[in-house]
């Protein structure tokens, strides 16, 4: 008990301040706001706010950092004060977004409309069950059994009724069926008071138990151990009948050998079955009406059954019952009497009644038609004619724990999905609802107009394997759940869609990520824990870029909808929308925004974006504007931008204070601008590298990233601008005196790899780059192109593979020596600057940046580990050694001059058509060298293991063999052929 109190106290200490504020606390804070405002200005500064929360919430001094953070979150405009309205707005929006995020995580949907097919059944379908591979099995009253795939494909059709029986006036009536998977059998109940067994694979009749006292209306089977099982059935008398079978395999084989009275199936009577030593028959009088459903749950060792009778609506009872001393003494006394010994048959018309301790009775108005039980959730769900779904604690029968209302017709089917924490319910009016068990709320409602299922419901079943709902009416319909995208079961993902951006905010020590699904998430940088998220930031369009303002308290995002939005991202409040004016007689432009940057120049603040409109859009940012919700349009375009700007989509933008701006486009052109005048500073068009061939089918000239080296900003002889392209080469430019190329070098070590991101430390001594194959490279650029151009690439400090797909964004946190990488593989990962793997945002285990023992290092991400491209390159592939050198590197040679050296492979020249060029002299040299005599190609293994001939100086072994004469084998006498005189061409052997 003491431990629990301590744990609860620790949880309260670690709780966020925002989560300690409720309605009662808000009332107190509102009154305290007025009293805490010492200067009567109507707002509180940081010290007043800190003193207010410390006194009212009784916070310790260790919470001051959280109070400072909360104040900055509310004061997004950096005014230094907050008022009561701003405080309430922040709290309301934060909890609203948290609720939306919570509901979004629980979202569920079906593929609509349902897949519907005609069925071969003539009579109504009794029941639908599923197999281990997700196949649905349906059986109807006339005995037709059909097998359906989750895609509503009819696999096969069988029958469990003898079609050759012509002496019956009425056809056999099937009441219910179930599977016996441990013995590959199908169990069927009939209206002739029989339980029949069929081979599930061939549907051959195996055996049957006849002579039941009542008709088995509902069947169930459960395996209770090795070669032990229970067969249960409920009847029209309200009785629960149980066959407890030991050595089930032997019993079935024994019944199989019984007589076949009708020439179709071996038959054994119930009297013969219960007299067997391995079979025990139990019959309990449980309900006062027909048994509507019966199920044995081996986890709790209890039988649950239901009926439409209110007093015995749902009953949970034991199978055998507890020990009754008086009854046992009476049975022992009867066994000692010889006259009574001959009457040791069950009195079928006098079933037993369980003791009160052996059963739990749930009384429900109008009874229970259907139910389901979950051991892991410890709940029973019931539904009936009163249209209310009730949730029960199985150990408390007096009152349900919850009542779910919403159906307008009697409940027809219920199912508890343990793993998804959901309840599926269907009413007789074909309305489908999905409920959340924890919140007891309706997550989804599907009307008949949506799923297009017609006709009266006959049978329903939900398969947890295929995650689909099979509905039988006059047709067979299947509703499949929409599966959430899962890249790999062993892979942790940060977002459900490809991640487009990631940024570190030093003000709050948070990592902000966004994805193609228009979802923005906040993560704790030091632990990797999820803090907050909100979706639909740009509707259904993807977020393509983001940046912070100069204070770090507002987030600016750009999307494929061509709109920029400014957020108080801590609570998901959209402060302003920035977009271009709509043209006349047309909708607003939806040109995608590719990059955005925030600039503060001469005490003025601007948001600059570039994208598919091929223009530079400049928005003036004013914090003094009281109307913060209005839509703002950009300023007028620069004259040089309209006249001599980019001719293709602009993909990247970078700034260099005080007045330089660089933009790069899809065609590989870089333009440097003077932001003060709006004039073009220089055009930069790089030449193609010597001997370069196109490596990418599309986008070979595109430049995805630009970066200014700020420590060299105004050094006239240094390379100050770094571009990630074109032609898969990193280019270093001097932007002064019209611009000049200082260096160009390959940014990826893999052919076809395009440079995707660039980032540098504060003193521009180290540069990090990434490519489209997920590799990360660290370059030493401390003195690279500092005074003169360079013809070689800078020193590569290290490289490693961080992702299996294109790295879309990188950010460097120098204070912690951590590199953030985001990729199209839906992950955001943290690495140390030495390349050690810290972890992935979204993983269940949290890390501590101050404790390297909590890092994932020396492990690497699973997807990177198993990807073939992560393997080191073989020396033969690198052409550093020939195949013969690798194979014979440990072989000893007597004479170095006689060593067999394989000739070099012919020089291959790649052209646009990828053709091989081999001249005549090279072919002549290869033929003269005769490399095929030294074990090349497929004969390598043979040549290496070939035995060396040893000269013994005498005759060969075969010359010393003795020869012996062989007697001639007698030849058999050939048969004499005779000719038939009547038929000359007819030969025969005499």
mmCIF file with all atom_site columns, C-alpha atoms in Angstrom, residues 222-298:
data_model
loop_
_atom_site.group_PDB
_atom_site.id
_atom_site.type_symbol
_atom_site.label_atom_id
_atom_site.label_alt_id
_atom_site.label_comp_id
_atom_site.label_asym_id
_atom_site.label_entity_id
_atom_site.label_seq_id
_atom_site.pdbx_PDB_ins_code
_atom_site.Cartn_x
_atom_site.Cartn_y
_atom_site.Cartn_z
_atom_site.occupancy
_atom_site.B_iso_or_equiv
_atom_site.pdbx_formal_charge
_atom_site.auth_seq_id
_atom_site.auth_comp_id
_atom_site.auth_asym_id
_atom_site.auth_atom_id
_atom_site.pdbx_PDB_model_num
ATOM 1  C CA . UNK A 1 222 ? -14.106 -26.507 -26.975 1.00 0.00 ? 222 UNK A CA 1
ATOM 2  C CA . UNK A 1 223 ? -10.845 -28.335 -26.456 1.00 0.00 ? 223 UNK A CA 1
ATOM 3  C CA . UNK A 1 224 ? -9.989  -28.592 -22.751 1.00 0.00 ? 224 UNK A CA 1
ATOM 4  C CA . UNK A 1 225 ? -6.653  -30.396 -22.975 1.00 0.00 ? 225 UNK A CA 1
ATOM 5  C CA . UNK A 1 226 ? -4.700  -33.023 -24.847 1.00 0.00 ? 226 UNK A CA 1
ATOM 6  C CA . UNK A 1 227 ? -7.240  -35.350 -26.451 1.00 0.00 ? 227 UNK A CA 1
ATOM 7  C CA . UNK A 1 228 ? -9.999  -33.926 -24.230 1.00 0.00 ? 228 UNK A CA 1
ATOM 8  C CA . UNK A 1 229 ? -12.928 -31.796 -25.292 1.00 0.00 ? 229 UNK A CA 1
ATOM 9  C CA . UNK A 1 230 ? -16.433 -30.598 -24.534 1.00 0.00 ? 230 UNK A CA 1
ATOM 10 C CA . UNK A 1 231 ? -19.427 -30.690 -26.850 1.00 0.00 ? 231 UNK A CA 1
ATOM 11 C CA . UNK A 1 232 ? -22.268 -28.492 -25.662 1.00 0.00 ? 232 UNK A CA 1
ATOM 12 C CA . UNK A 1 233 ? -25.745 -27.858 -26.985 1.00 0.00 ? 233 UNK A CA 1
ATOM 13 C CA . UNK A 1 234 ? -28.735 -25.890 -25.830 1.00 0.00 ? 234 UNK A CA 1
ATOM 14 C CA . UNK A 1 235 ? -32.267 -27.061 -26.458 1.00 0.00 ? 235 UNK A CA 1
ATOM 15 C CA . UNK A 1 236 ? -35.853 -25.872 -26.534 1.00 0.00 ? 236 UNK A CA 1
ATOM 16 C CA . UNK A 1 237 ? -36.357 -26.858 -22.870 1.00 0.00 ? 237 UNK A CA 1
ATOM 17 C CA . UNK A 1 238 ? -33.844 -24.240 -21.743 1.00 0.00 ? 238 UNK A CA 1
ATOM 18 C CA . UNK A 1 239 ? -31.340 -26.926 -20.778 1.00 0.00 ? 239 UNK A CA 1
ATOM 19 C CA . UNK A 1 240 ? -27.571 -26.818 -21.205 1.00 0.00 ? 240 UNK A CA 1
ATOM 20 C CA . UNK A 1 241 ? -26.327 -30.258 -22.261 1.00 0.00 ? 241 UNK A CA 1
ATOM 21 C CA . UNK A 1 242 ? -22.631 -31.079 -21.950 1.00 0.00 ? 242 UNK A CA 1
ATOM 22 C CA . UNK A 1 243 ? -20.664 -34.056 -23.245 1.00 0.00 ? 243 UNK A CA 1
ATOM 23 C CA . UNK A 1 244 ? -17.315 -34.274 -21.432 1.00 0.00 ? 244 UNK A CA 1
ATOM 24 C CA . UNK A 1 245 ? -15.111 -36.534 -23.556 1.00 0.00 ? 245 UNK A CA 1
ATOM 25 C CA . UNK A 1 246 ? -11.722 -37.948 -22.600 1.00 0.00 ? 246 UNK A CA 1
ATOM 26 C CA . UNK A 1 247 ? -9.596  -39.734 -25.205 1.00 0.00 ? 247 UNK A CA 1
ATOM 27 C CA . UNK A 1 248 ? -11.680 -38.005 -27.834 1.00 0.00 ? 248 UNK A CA 1
ATOM 28 C CA . UNK A 1 249 ? -9.749  -39.521 -30.728 1.00 0.00 ? 249 UNK A CA 1
ATOM 29 C CA . UNK A 1 250 ? -10.360 -43.055 -29.481 1.00 0.00 ? 250 UNK A CA 1
ATOM 30 C CA . UNK A 1 251 ? -14.045 -42.335 -28.874 1.00 0.00 ? 251 UNK A CA 1
ATOM 31 C CA . UNK A 1 252 ? -14.527 -41.004 -32.394 1.00 0.00 ? 252 UNK A CA 1
ATOM 32 C CA . UNK A 1 253 ? -12.804 -44.027 -33.899 1.00 0.00 ? 253 UNK A CA 1
ATOM 33 C CA . UNK A 1 254 ? -14.986 -46.318 -31.796 1.00 0.00 ? 254 UNK A CA 1
ATOM 34 C CA . UNK A 1 255 ? -18.147 -44.557 -32.926 1.00 0.00 ? 255 UNK A CA 1
ATOM 35 C CA . UNK A 1 256 ? -16.925 -44.785 -36.500 1.00 0.00 ? 256 UNK A CA 1
ATOM 36 C CA . UNK A 1 257 ? -17.032 -48.596 -36.275 1.00 0.00 ? 257 UNK A CA 1
ATOM 37 C CA . UNK A 1 258 ? -20.680 -48.709 -35.263 1.00 0.00 ? 258 UNK A CA 1
ATOM 38 C CA . UNK A 1 259 ? -23.412 -50.054 -37.517 1.00 0.00 ? 259 UNK A CA 1
ATOM 39 C CA . UNK A 1 260 ? -24.733 -48.007 -40.428 1.00 0.00 ? 260 UNK A CA 1
ATOM 40 C CA . UNK A 1 261 ? -28.522 -48.385 -40.237 1.00 0.00 ? 261 UNK A CA 1
ATOM 41 C CA . UNK A 1 262 ? -29.356 -46.196 -43.208 1.00 0.00 ? 262 UNK A CA 1
ATOM 42 C CA . UNK A 1 263 ? -26.316 -47.132 -45.250 1.00 0.00 ? 263 UNK A CA 1
ATOM 43 C CA . UNK A 1 264 ? -24.897 -43.628 -44.986 1.00 0.00 ? 264 UNK A CA 1
ATOM 44 C CA . UNK A 1 265 ? -23.395 -42.798 -41.575 1.00 0.00 ? 265 UNK A CA 1
ATOM 45 C CA . UNK A 1 266 ? -22.339 -44.918 -38.542 1.00 0.00 ? 266 UNK A CA 1
ATOM 46 C CA . UNK A 1 267 ? -24.761 -44.335 -35.674 1.00 0.00 ? 267 UNK A CA 1
ATOM 47 C CA . UNK A 1 268 ? -24.327 -44.573 -31.913 1.00 0.00 ? 268 UNK A CA 1
ATOM 48 C CA . UNK A 1 269 ? -27.106 -43.843 -29.434 1.00 0.00 ? 269 UNK A CA 1
ATOM 49 C CA . UNK A 1 270 ? -26.792 -41.439 -26.549 1.00 0.00 ? 270 UNK A CA 1
ATOM 50 C CA . UNK A 1 271 ? -27.341 -44.335 -24.111 1.00 0.00 ? 271 UNK A CA 1
ATOM 51 C CA . UNK A 1 272 ? -24.311 -46.094 -25.519 1.00 0.00 ? 272 UNK A CA 1
ATOM 52 C CA . UNK A 1 273 ? -22.239 -42.903 -25.464 1.00 0.00 ? 273 UNK A CA 1
ATOM 53 C CA . UNK A 1 274 ? -22.826 -42.029 -21.821 1.00 0.00 ? 274 UNK A CA 1
ATOM 54 C CA . UNK A 1 275 ? -22.151 -45.611 -20.679 1.00 0.00 ? 275 UNK A CA 1
ATOM 55 C CA . UNK A 1 276 ? -18.613 -45.297 -22.038 1.00 0.00 ? 276 UNK A CA 1
ATOM 56 C CA . UNK A 1 277 ? -15.956 -44.777 -19.360 1.00 0.00 ? 277 UNK A CA 1
ATOM 57 C CA . UNK A 1 278 ? -14.386 -41.840 -21.228 1.00 0.00 ? 278 UNK A CA 1
ATOM 58 C CA . UNK A 1 279 ? -17.638 -39.901 -21.700 1.00 0.00 ? 279 UNK A CA 1
ATOM 59 C CA . UNK A 1 280 ? -19.671 -38.044 -19.126 1.00 0.00 ? 280 UNK A CA 1
ATOM 60 C CA . UNK A 1 281 ? -23.020 -36.483 -19.926 1.00 0.00 ? 281 UNK A CA 1
ATOM 61 C CA . UNK A 1 282 ? -24.358 -33.561 -17.882 1.00 0.00 ? 282 UNK A CA 1
ATOM 62 C CA . UNK A 1 283 ? -27.658 -31.799 -18.313 1.00 0.00 ? 283 UNK A CA 1
ATOM 63 C CA . UNK A 1 284 ? -28.510 -28.597 -16.457 1.00 0.00 ? 284 UNK A CA 1
ATOM 64 C CA . UNK A 1 285 ? -31.859 -26.895 -16.308 1.00 0.00 ? 285 UNK A CA 1
ATOM 65 C CA . UNK A 1 286 ? -30.801 -23.275 -16.745 1.00 0.00 ? 286 UNK A CA 1
ATOM 66 C CA . UNK A 1 287 ? -33.389 -21.193 -18.615 1.00 0.00 ? 287 UNK A CA 1
ATOM 67 C CA . UNK A 1 288 ? -37.147 -20.966 -18.786 1.00 0.00 ? 288 UNK A CA 1
ATOM 68 C CA . UNK A 1 289 ? -37.101 -20.413 -22.538 1.00 0.00 ? 289 UNK A CA 1
ATOM 69 C CA . UNK A 1 290 ? -35.200 -21.633 -25.588 1.00 0.00 ? 290 UNK A CA 1
ATOM 70 C CA . UNK A 1 291 ? -31.439 -21.283 -25.425 1.00 0.00 ? 291 UNK A CA 1
ATOM 71 C CA . UNK A 1 292 ? -30.565 -18.440 -27.788 1.00 0.00 ? 292 UNK A CA 1
ATOM 72 C CA . UNK A 1 293 ? -26.766 -18.785 -27.631 1.00 0.00 ? 293 UNK A CA 1
ATOM 73 C CA . UNK A 1 294 ? -24.298 -20.994 -25.781 1.00 0.00 ? 294 UNK A CA 1
ATOM 74 C CA . UNK A 1 295 ? -20.534 -20.747 -25.460 1.00 0.00 ? 295 UNK A CA 1
ATOM 75 C CA . UNK A 1 296 ? -17.882 -22.388 -23.293 1.00 0.00 ? 296 UNK A CA 1
ATOM 76 C CA . UNK A 1 297 ? -14.860 -20.241 -22.341 1.00 0.00 ? 297 UNK A CA 1
ATOM 77 C CA . UNK A 1 298 ? -11.900 -22.364 -21.359 1.00 0.00 ? 298 UNK A CA 1
#
